[in-house]
Short mmCIF file of C-alpha atoms in Angstrom, two decimals:
data_model
loop_
_atom_site.label_atom_id
_atom_site.label_comp_id
_atom_site.label_asym_id
_atom_site.label_seq_id
_atom_site.Cartn_x
_atom_site.Cartn_y
_atom_site.Cartn_z
CA UNK S 1 123.66 146.41 134.78
CA UNK S 2 121.91 143.16 135.57
CA UNK S 3 120.15 141.46 132.63
CA UNK S 4 121.46 144.06 130.19
CA UNK S 5 123.51 143.40 127.08
CA UNK S 6 126.99 144.88 127.19
CA UNK S 7 130.55 144.26 126.11
CA UNK S 8 133.79 144.00 128.08
CA UNK S 9 136.67 144.88 125.79
CA UNK S 10 140.40 145.51 125.91
CA UNK S 11 141.08 142.97 128.64
CA UNK S 12 143.75 140.37 129.21
CA UNK S 13 141.66 137.22 129.63
CA UNK S 14 142.73 134.38 131.92
CA UNK S 15 140.10 131.76 131.22
CA UNK S 16 140.63 129.51 134.28
CA UNK S 17 141.58 126.38 132.34
CA UNK S 18 144.56 124.29 133.41
CA UNK S 19 146.95 125.44 130.72
CA UNK S 20 145.64 128.97 130.42
CA UNK S 21 147.66 131.59 128.66
CA UNK S 22 146.81 135.31 128.59
CA UNK S 23 144.35 136.02 125.79
CA UNK S 24 144.31 139.45 124.19
CA UNK S 25 142.43 140.97 121.27
CA UNK S 26 139.11 139.49 122.42
CA UNK S 27 135.99 140.93 124.01
CA UNK S 28 133.13 139.38 125.97
CA UNK S 29 129.52 139.86 125.02
CA UNK S 30 127.35 139.60 128.13
CA UNK S 31 123.62 138.97 127.71
CA UNK S 32 121.15 138.25 130.51
CA UNK S 33 123.94 137.38 132.89
CA UNK S 34 125.59 134.89 130.54
CA UNK S 35 128.78 135.05 128.49
CA UNK S 36 126.99 135.02 125.14
CA UNK S 37 130.08 135.21 122.96
CA UNK S 38 133.82 135.84 122.93
CA UNK S 39 134.64 137.90 119.86
CA UNK S 40 137.55 139.68 118.22
CA UNK S 41 137.93 143.21 119.55
CA UNK S 42 136.94 144.66 116.19
CA UNK S 43 133.76 142.57 115.82
CA UNK S 44 130.47 144.48 115.48
CA UNK S 45 128.27 144.20 118.57
CA UNK S 46 125.69 146.71 117.45
CA UNK S 47 124.39 149.15 120.04
CA UNK S 48 125.52 147.17 123.07
CA UNK S 49 127.07 149.28 125.81
CA UNK S 50 130.86 148.95 125.90
CA UNK S 51 133.04 148.88 129.01
CA UNK S 52 136.70 149.41 128.16
CA UNK S 53 138.89 147.60 130.69
CA UNK S 54 142.04 149.36 129.50
CA UNK S 55 144.29 146.32 129.62
CA UNK S 56 143.15 145.00 133.01
CA UNK S 57 143.18 141.26 133.68
CA UNK S 58 139.85 139.44 133.56
CA UNK S 59 139.37 135.96 135.02
CA UNK S 60 136.62 133.80 136.49
CA UNK S 61 135.39 134.86 139.91
CA UNK S 62 136.99 132.96 142.77
CA UNK S 63 135.13 130.07 144.41
CA UNK S 64 135.55 129.60 148.16
CA UNK S 65 134.67 126.03 149.13
CA UNK S 66 134.80 126.40 152.91
CA UNK S 67 133.00 129.29 154.58
CA UNK S 68 131.14 129.78 157.86
CA UNK S 69 129.03 132.93 157.62
CA UNK S 70 128.32 133.49 161.36
CA UNK S 71 131.54 135.32 162.13
CA UNK S 72 133.89 138.01 160.85
CA UNK S 73 137.25 136.38 161.51
CA UNK S 74 138.17 139.02 164.05
CA UNK S 75 139.81 137.12 166.95
CA UNK S 76 137.80 138.87 169.66
CA UNK S 77 134.58 137.83 167.92
CA UNK S 78 135.42 134.14 167.50
CA UNK S 79 136.08 133.75 171.22
CA UNK S 80 132.45 134.61 171.97
CA UNK S 81 131.00 131.59 170.18
CA UNK S 82 129.62 128.81 172.38
CA UNK S 83 126.52 126.66 172.62
CA UNK S 84 124.79 128.85 175.20
CA UNK S 85 125.35 132.12 173.32
CA UNK S 86 124.09 130.51 170.10
CA UNK S 87 121.02 129.12 171.88
CA UNK S 88 120.16 132.61 173.14
CA UNK S 89 120.70 134.19 169.73
CA UNK S 90 118.47 131.71 167.94
CA UNK S 91 115.72 131.69 170.57
CA UNK S 92 114.26 135.11 169.77
CA UNK S 93 113.05 136.59 166.48
CA UNK S 94 114.85 139.97 166.91
CA UNK S 95 118.23 138.36 167.60
CA UNK S 96 117.73 135.88 164.72
CA UNK S 97 117.08 138.86 162.47
CA UNK S 98 120.37 140.42 163.60
CA UNK S 99 122.23 137.17 162.88
CA UNK S 100 120.61 136.99 159.44
CA UNK S 101 121.65 140.56 158.66
CA UNK S 102 125.24 139.95 159.77
CA UNK S 103 125.55 136.74 157.75
CA UNK S 104 124.03 138.40 154.69
CA UNK S 105 126.59 141.21 155.04
CA UNK S 106 129.46 138.74 155.26
CA UNK S 107 128.21 136.96 152.14
CA UNK S 108 128.22 140.30 150.33
CA UNK S 109 131.78 140.92 151.55
CA UNK S 110 132.85 137.65 149.92
CA UNK S 111 131.39 138.85 146.63
CA UNK S 112 132.91 142.32 146.77
CA UNK S 113 136.34 140.75 147.40
CA UNK S 114 136.13 138.79 144.14
CA UNK S 115 134.51 135.55 145.33
CA UNK S 116 131.48 134.88 143.15
CA UNK S 117 130.60 131.49 144.68
CA UNK S 118 130.78 130.32 148.30
CA UNK S 119 130.09 126.92 149.83
CA UNK S 120 128.96 127.21 153.44
CA UNK S 121 129.81 124.23 155.62
CA UNK S 122 128.14 124.80 158.96
CA UNK S 123 125.77 127.63 159.79
CA UNK S 124 123.08 128.65 162.25
CA UNK S 125 119.71 127.05 161.63
CA UNK S 126 118.46 127.67 158.09
CA UNK S 127 119.93 131.17 157.83
CA UNK S 128 122.43 130.33 155.08
CA UNK S 129 119.69 128.80 152.96
CA UNK S 130 117.45 131.81 153.42
CA UNK S 131 120.26 134.14 152.30
CA UNK S 132 120.93 131.90 149.29
CA UNK S 133 117.28 132.08 148.31
CA UNK S 134 117.18 135.86 148.73
CA UNK S 135 120.23 136.22 146.48
CA UNK S 136 118.81 133.85 143.85
CA UNK S 137 115.52 135.76 143.76
CA UNK S 138 117.33 139.09 143.34
CA UNK S 139 116.17 140.47 146.69
CA UNK S 140 119.72 140.96 147.95
CA UNK S 141 123.21 141.18 146.52
CA UNK S 142 125.61 138.34 147.14
CA UNK S 143 127.57 135.47 145.62
CA UNK S 144 126.20 132.18 144.39
CA UNK S 145 125.75 130.08 147.53
CA UNK S 146 125.89 126.34 148.08
CA UNK S 147 124.80 125.74 151.66
CA UNK S 148 124.79 122.97 154.23
CA UNK S 149 122.94 124.94 156.95
CA UNK S 150 123.44 123.05 160.24
CA UNK S 151 126.01 120.24 160.38
CA UNK S 152 125.95 116.90 162.23
CA UNK S 153 128.36 116.31 165.11
CA UNK S 154 128.29 114.21 168.29
CA UNK S 155 128.15 115.15 171.99
CA UNK S 156 131.48 116.75 172.80
CA UNK S 157 132.30 116.92 169.10
CA UNK S 158 133.47 119.83 167.00
CA UNK S 159 130.94 122.69 166.95
CA UNK S 160 128.38 120.53 168.78
CA UNK S 161 125.48 122.71 169.84
CA UNK S 162 126.88 125.69 167.95
CA UNK S 163 126.83 124.95 164.21
CA UNK S 164 125.93 121.27 164.50
CA UNK S 165 123.36 118.86 165.91
CA UNK S 166 124.56 116.20 168.36
CA UNK S 167 123.94 112.65 167.14
CA UNK S 168 124.36 109.78 169.60
CA UNK S 169 123.18 106.87 167.48
CA UNK S 170 122.59 105.65 163.94
CA UNK S 171 118.94 106.65 164.34
CA UNK S 172 120.02 110.15 165.38
CA UNK S 173 122.24 110.44 162.31
CA UNK S 174 119.38 109.53 160.00
CA UNK S 175 117.04 111.87 161.88
CA UNK S 176 119.33 114.90 161.75
CA UNK S 177 120.31 114.45 158.09
CA UNK S 178 116.62 114.28 157.17
CA UNK S 179 115.87 117.29 159.39
CA UNK S 180 118.56 119.33 157.63
CA UNK S 181 117.29 118.15 154.25
CA UNK S 182 113.83 119.64 154.97
CA UNK S 183 115.32 123.10 154.42
CA UNK S 184 116.69 122.12 150.98
CA UNK S 185 120.44 122.54 151.51
CA UNK S 186 122.94 121.85 148.74
CA UNK S 187 125.11 119.44 150.75
CA UNK S 188 125.40 117.80 154.17
CA UNK S 189 128.28 118.62 156.55
CA UNK S 190 129.71 116.28 159.20
CA UNK S 191 132.08 117.09 162.06
CA UNK S 192 134.01 113.81 162.28
CA UNK S 193 137.04 114.86 164.32
CA UNK S 194 137.74 117.50 166.90
CA UNK S 195 139.49 120.72 165.96
CA UNK S 196 142.69 122.36 167.12
CA UNK S 197 140.98 124.27 169.89
CA UNK S 198 139.15 121.15 171.08
CA UNK S 199 142.31 119.17 171.89
CA UNK S 200 143.33 118.98 175.54
CA UNK S 201 146.84 117.56 175.05
CA UNK S 202 149.83 118.13 172.78
CA UNK S 203 149.84 115.90 169.74
CA UNK S 204 146.18 114.95 169.65
CA UNK S 205 144.43 117.52 167.45
CA UNK S 206 141.71 116.06 165.33
CA UNK S 207 140.71 113.37 167.81
CA UNK S 208 138.18 111.01 166.22
CA UNK S 209 134.81 111.97 167.70
CA UNK S 210 132.24 110.49 165.32
CA UNK S 211 132.47 106.71 165.08
CA UNK S 212 132.83 105.05 161.66
CA UNK S 213 129.35 103.56 162.14
CA UNK S 214 127.81 107.01 162.59
CA UNK S 215 129.78 108.46 159.69
CA UNK S 216 128.44 105.76 157.40
CA UNK S 217 124.88 106.24 158.65
CA UNK S 218 125.04 109.97 157.89
CA UNK S 219 126.57 109.41 154.45
CA UNK S 220 124.14 106.65 153.50
CA UNK S 221 121.16 108.80 154.41
CA UNK S 222 122.54 111.88 152.66
CA UNK S 223 123.32 109.93 149.49
CA UNK S 224 119.89 108.32 149.55
CA UNK S 225 118.44 111.85 149.56
CA UNK S 226 120.73 112.98 146.73
CA UNK S 227 123.20 115.07 148.74
CA UNK S 228 126.99 114.99 148.75
CA UNK S 229 128.75 115.01 152.10
CA UNK S 230 131.58 117.26 153.28
CA UNK S 231 133.40 116.45 156.51
CA UNK S 232 135.63 118.27 158.98
CA UNK S 233 138.69 115.99 159.32
CA UNK S 234 142.00 116.81 161.01
CA UNK S 235 143.64 113.44 161.79
CA UNK S 236 144.73 110.26 159.98
CA UNK S 237 142.11 108.25 161.87
CA UNK S 238 139.48 110.76 160.81
CA UNK S 239 140.58 110.50 157.19
CA UNK S 240 140.03 106.77 157.15
CA UNK S 241 136.67 106.96 158.93
CA UNK S 242 135.49 109.61 156.48
CA UNK S 243 136.65 107.89 153.32
CA UNK S 244 135.44 104.41 154.27
CA UNK S 245 132.16 105.92 155.43
CA UNK S 246 131.43 107.54 152.08
CA UNK S 247 132.35 111.22 152.55
CA UNK S 248 132.66 113.11 149.25
CA UNK S 249 134.98 115.94 150.31
CA UNK S 250 137.59 115.95 153.05
CA UNK S 251 137.71 119.42 154.55
CA UNK S 252 141.15 120.37 155.98
CA UNK S 253 142.90 116.97 155.89
CA UNK S 254 145.75 115.21 157.68
CA UNK S 255 148.91 113.20 157.04
CA UNK S 256 147.86 110.41 154.64
CA UNK S 257 149.39 106.98 154.09
CA UNK S 258 149.25 104.67 151.07
CA UNK S 259 146.00 103.09 152.26
CA UNK S 260 144.39 106.50 152.62
CA UNK S 261 145.41 107.60 149.14
CA UNK S 262 144.15 104.34 147.65
CA UNK S 263 140.79 104.92 149.32
CA UNK S 264 140.69 108.52 148.05
CA UNK S 265 141.06 107.20 144.51
CA UNK S 266 138.61 104.33 144.99
CA UNK S 267 135.91 106.54 146.51
CA UNK S 268 136.31 109.49 144.15
CA UNK S 269 136.49 111.89 147.09
CA UNK S 270 138.23 115.26 146.84
CA UNK S 271 140.40 117.14 149.31
CA UNK S 272 139.53 120.74 150.21
CA UNK S 273 142.77 122.38 151.35
CA UNK S 274 142.36 125.05 154.05
CA UNK S 275 145.72 126.48 155.09
CA UNK S 276 144.42 129.87 156.23
CA UNK S 277 143.05 128.91 159.69
CA UNK S 278 146.24 127.13 160.79
CA UNK S 279 148.64 129.98 159.99
CA UNK S 280 147.77 132.31 162.92
CA UNK S 281 147.71 129.68 165.67
CA UNK S 282 150.73 127.77 164.35
CA UNK S 283 153.04 130.60 163.26
CA UNK S 284 152.07 133.82 165.03
CA UNK S 285 153.87 134.84 168.20
CA UNK S 286 151.61 133.58 170.99
CA UNK S 287 151.39 137.07 172.47
CA UNK S 288 149.66 138.08 169.23
CA UNK S 289 147.51 135.00 168.61
CA UNK S 290 146.62 134.39 172.25
CA UNK S 291 147.17 130.67 171.66
CA UNK S 292 148.50 128.44 174.41
CA UNK S 293 151.66 126.42 173.85
CA UNK S 294 149.49 123.32 173.39
CA UNK S 295 147.27 125.02 170.82
CA UNK S 296 150.29 126.31 168.90
CA UNK S 297 151.90 122.86 168.87
CA UNK S 298 148.69 121.18 167.72
CA UNK S 299 148.09 123.88 165.11
CA UNK S 300 151.47 123.10 163.61
CA UNK S 301 150.51 119.42 163.46
CA UNK S 302 147.32 120.32 161.62
CA UNK S 303 149.07 122.79 159.30
CA UNK S 304 151.64 120.17 158.33
CA UNK S 305 148.87 117.60 157.86
CA UNK S 306 146.78 119.81 155.59
CA UNK S 307 149.80 120.59 153.43
CA UNK S 308 150.90 116.94 153.31
CA UNK S 309 147.39 115.83 152.34
CA UNK S 310 147.24 118.36 149.49
CA UNK S 311 150.69 117.37 148.18
CA UNK S 312 149.91 113.65 148.30
CA UNK S 313 146.50 114.17 146.69
CA UNK S 314 147.97 116.15 143.79
CA UNK S 315 150.74 113.57 143.33
CA UNK S 316 148.18 110.74 143.15
CA UNK S 317 145.64 112.48 140.93
CA UNK S 318 143.08 113.23 143.65
CA UNK S 319 141.21 116.52 143.08
CA UNK S 320 142.27 119.30 145.45
CA UNK S 321 140.15 122.39 146.03
CA UNK S 322 140.60 125.50 148.13
CA UNK S 323 138.67 127.15 150.93
CA UNK S 324 139.47 129.58 153.72
CA UNK S 325 137.54 128.25 156.75
CA UNK S 326 136.30 131.74 157.46
CA UNK S 327 135.47 132.76 160.27
CA UNK S 328 138.29 131.17 162.25
CA UNK S 329 140.52 133.67 164.10
CA UNK S 330 142.26 136.01 161.64
CA UNK S 331 140.44 134.44 158.65
CA UNK S 332 138.19 137.11 157.16
CA UNK S 333 135.55 137.07 154.45
CA UNK S 334 137.68 139.18 152.10
CA UNK S 335 140.89 137.15 152.05
CA UNK S 336 140.33 134.19 149.71
CA UNK S 337 143.31 135.45 147.71
CA UNK S 338 145.55 134.55 150.67
CA UNK S 339 144.53 130.90 150.42
CA UNK S 340 145.84 130.92 146.84
CA UNK S 341 149.07 132.52 148.02
CA UNK S 342 149.49 129.87 150.73
CA UNK S 343 148.75 127.11 148.19
CA UNK S 344 151.63 128.42 146.10
CA UNK S 345 153.99 128.93 149.04
CA UNK S 346 153.38 125.77 151.04
CA UNK S 347 152.11 123.19 148.55
CA UNK S 348 154.49 124.31 145.81
CA UNK S 349 152.15 124.86 142.87
CA UNK S 350 152.60 127.76 140.47
CA UNK S 351 150.29 130.77 140.25
CA UNK S 352 148.49 129.47 137.17
CA UNK S 353 147.55 126.22 138.90
CA UNK S 354 146.40 128.09 142.02
CA UNK S 355 144.12 130.25 139.87
CA UNK S 356 142.87 127.18 138.00
CA UNK S 357 142.17 125.44 141.32
CA UNK S 358 140.26 128.35 142.86
CA UNK S 359 138.02 128.62 139.80
CA UNK S 360 137.68 125.62 137.47
CA UNK S 361 138.62 122.80 139.88
CA UNK S 362 136.60 124.28 142.74
CA UNK S 363 133.58 124.48 140.42
CA UNK S 364 134.07 120.83 139.47
CA UNK S 365 134.33 119.71 143.10
CA UNK S 366 131.19 121.70 143.94
CA UNK S 367 129.32 120.20 140.97
CA UNK S 368 128.69 123.52 139.24
CA UNK S 369 131.27 123.31 136.45
CA UNK S 370 128.57 123.55 133.78
CA UNK S 371 127.53 126.92 135.19
CA UNK S 372 130.70 128.69 136.29
CA UNK S 373 134.45 128.37 136.93
CA UNK S 374 135.83 129.33 133.52
CA UNK S 375 135.49 132.21 131.06
CA UNK S 376 133.55 130.31 128.46
CA UNK S 377 130.62 130.92 126.14
CA UNK S 378 127.37 129.80 127.75
CA UNK S 379 128.57 130.10 131.32
CA UNK S 380 127.47 132.61 133.93
CA UNK S 381 129.24 135.95 133.73
CA UNK S 382 130.99 135.52 137.11
CA UNK S 383 134.19 137.49 136.76
CA UNK S 384 137.00 139.14 138.68
CA UNK S 385 138.80 142.08 137.08
CA UNK S 386 142.07 143.36 138.49
CA UNK S 387 145.04 145.60 137.84
CA UNK S 388 148.25 143.64 137.42
CA UNK S 389 148.92 140.07 136.38
CA UNK S 390 147.97 137.35 138.90
CA UNK S 391 150.09 134.86 136.95
CA UNK S 392 153.05 136.85 138.23
CA UNK S 393 151.71 138.09 141.57
CA UNK S 394 148.69 136.52 143.31
CA UNK S 395 148.38 139.54 145.60
CA UNK S 396 146.95 141.67 142.77
CA UNK S 397 143.67 139.88 143.59
CA UNK S 398 143.65 141.64 146.94
CA UNK S 399 141.78 144.69 145.64
CA UNK S 400 139.65 143.89 142.57
CA UNK S 401 138.98 146.68 140.12
CA UNK S 402 135.56 145.21 139.41
CA UNK S 403 133.51 142.11 140.08
CA UNK S 404 130.82 140.70 137.80
CA UNK S 405 128.17 138.43 139.32
CA UNK S 406 125.69 136.75 136.97
CA UNK S 407 126.26 139.68 134.65
CA UNK S 408 125.87 142.42 137.25
CA UNK S 409 128.90 144.69 136.91
CA UNK S 410 130.16 146.07 140.23
CA UNK S 411 132.78 148.75 139.66
CA UNK S 412 135.47 149.53 142.26
CA UNK S 413 134.09 147.25 145.01
CA UNK S 414 135.16 148.09 148.54
CA UNK S 415 134.99 146.10 151.75
CA UNK S 416 135.71 146.94 155.37
CA UNK S 417 139.09 145.53 156.36
CA UNK S 418 140.74 145.03 159.73
CA UNK S 419 144.18 146.73 159.73
CA UNK S 420 145.58 144.71 162.66
CA UNK S 421 144.60 141.45 160.97
CA UNK S 422 146.13 142.59 157.66
CA UNK S 423 149.36 143.63 159.37
CA UNK S 424 149.93 140.28 161.07
CA UNK S 425 148.92 138.11 158.12
CA UNK S 426 151.11 140.01 155.67
CA UNK S 427 154.17 138.78 157.55
CA UNK S 428 153.49 135.23 156.34
CA UNK S 429 152.94 135.73 152.64
#
């Protein structure tokens, strides 16, 4: 139904705004992929095709601000990723084609689960950008994509040689940012600290890997070229290096202090909260997760830090967005709704604010609020339709009744799910 004129009627509309209340008695007129009008149910819309939603809830499509496409989230798959395996995959045209196909499929899974926009923050070569362009041209089905392609790390840094180049100097930082920019990404991604699985000792997850000098060099070059910068950060030292260096979004986060919060406000940076990847390693029985005692301990440190950062940011008026960090172990491409549930459970917001965050605020942080994020006349028809009321129960988003992407109506979308992953994650809702 792409580029056709049609009407969605008899829906309960949740418009994505901060103080949204259920709206009834209205219908949406969709023309050429845009919400052309919001009219009373009895208004005349001529010969336009009508889709009766029979009282279902209609809201903006979800926006996932932190996605890595090269992986499913299945634990056995994530353990295979390393610099050598990636080098082999990307060295030959046939294997690159396989990687492209897999990533394109995972992007489609995001869409069919109700996520109409994704922001990729570390991928393989220019594959994410190529998928974005194929979607935008109509050659393949998928969500709106904002991509970083490859990231910038340092030798021994997070994802170095896998999803990121290894910069050793200021000159390297400038070189790699400009190299990434040649493929026209939408943002630049830095790996400033290590990750949970990188730490060798208890209590030191998120070790600062990229020096403040290199962080600033990357940010200065990116900003000169017109790009915002997102950064992997999982320690207090990393927070300060990122914020003072000019990073625009802190991905993950860590325990902040008063100085950190003051710098957040001064810089205008936002925090992207990602609780999903820490849950399995921190809370699962280690016989299930396969995590060592050190990894579990450090995962708990990171989990507590991400939550503390989100709480402090909200308290101080710093924008907080949401992302899943797919494809970490047990973090799939169809479970963005869980990140909303965790936001409610661990950060203490209500369902309405979680929905507002995953739509309107995420759009604002991504710089696409004029295009999407709310149910509003003139915006893209990016919609999620579900049985049940997500203001009462976030889990109704788990199985959308329909998804609308730039006006294309996808009825009864279905995705392949992993029963063992679902079973374990459901214990922590």
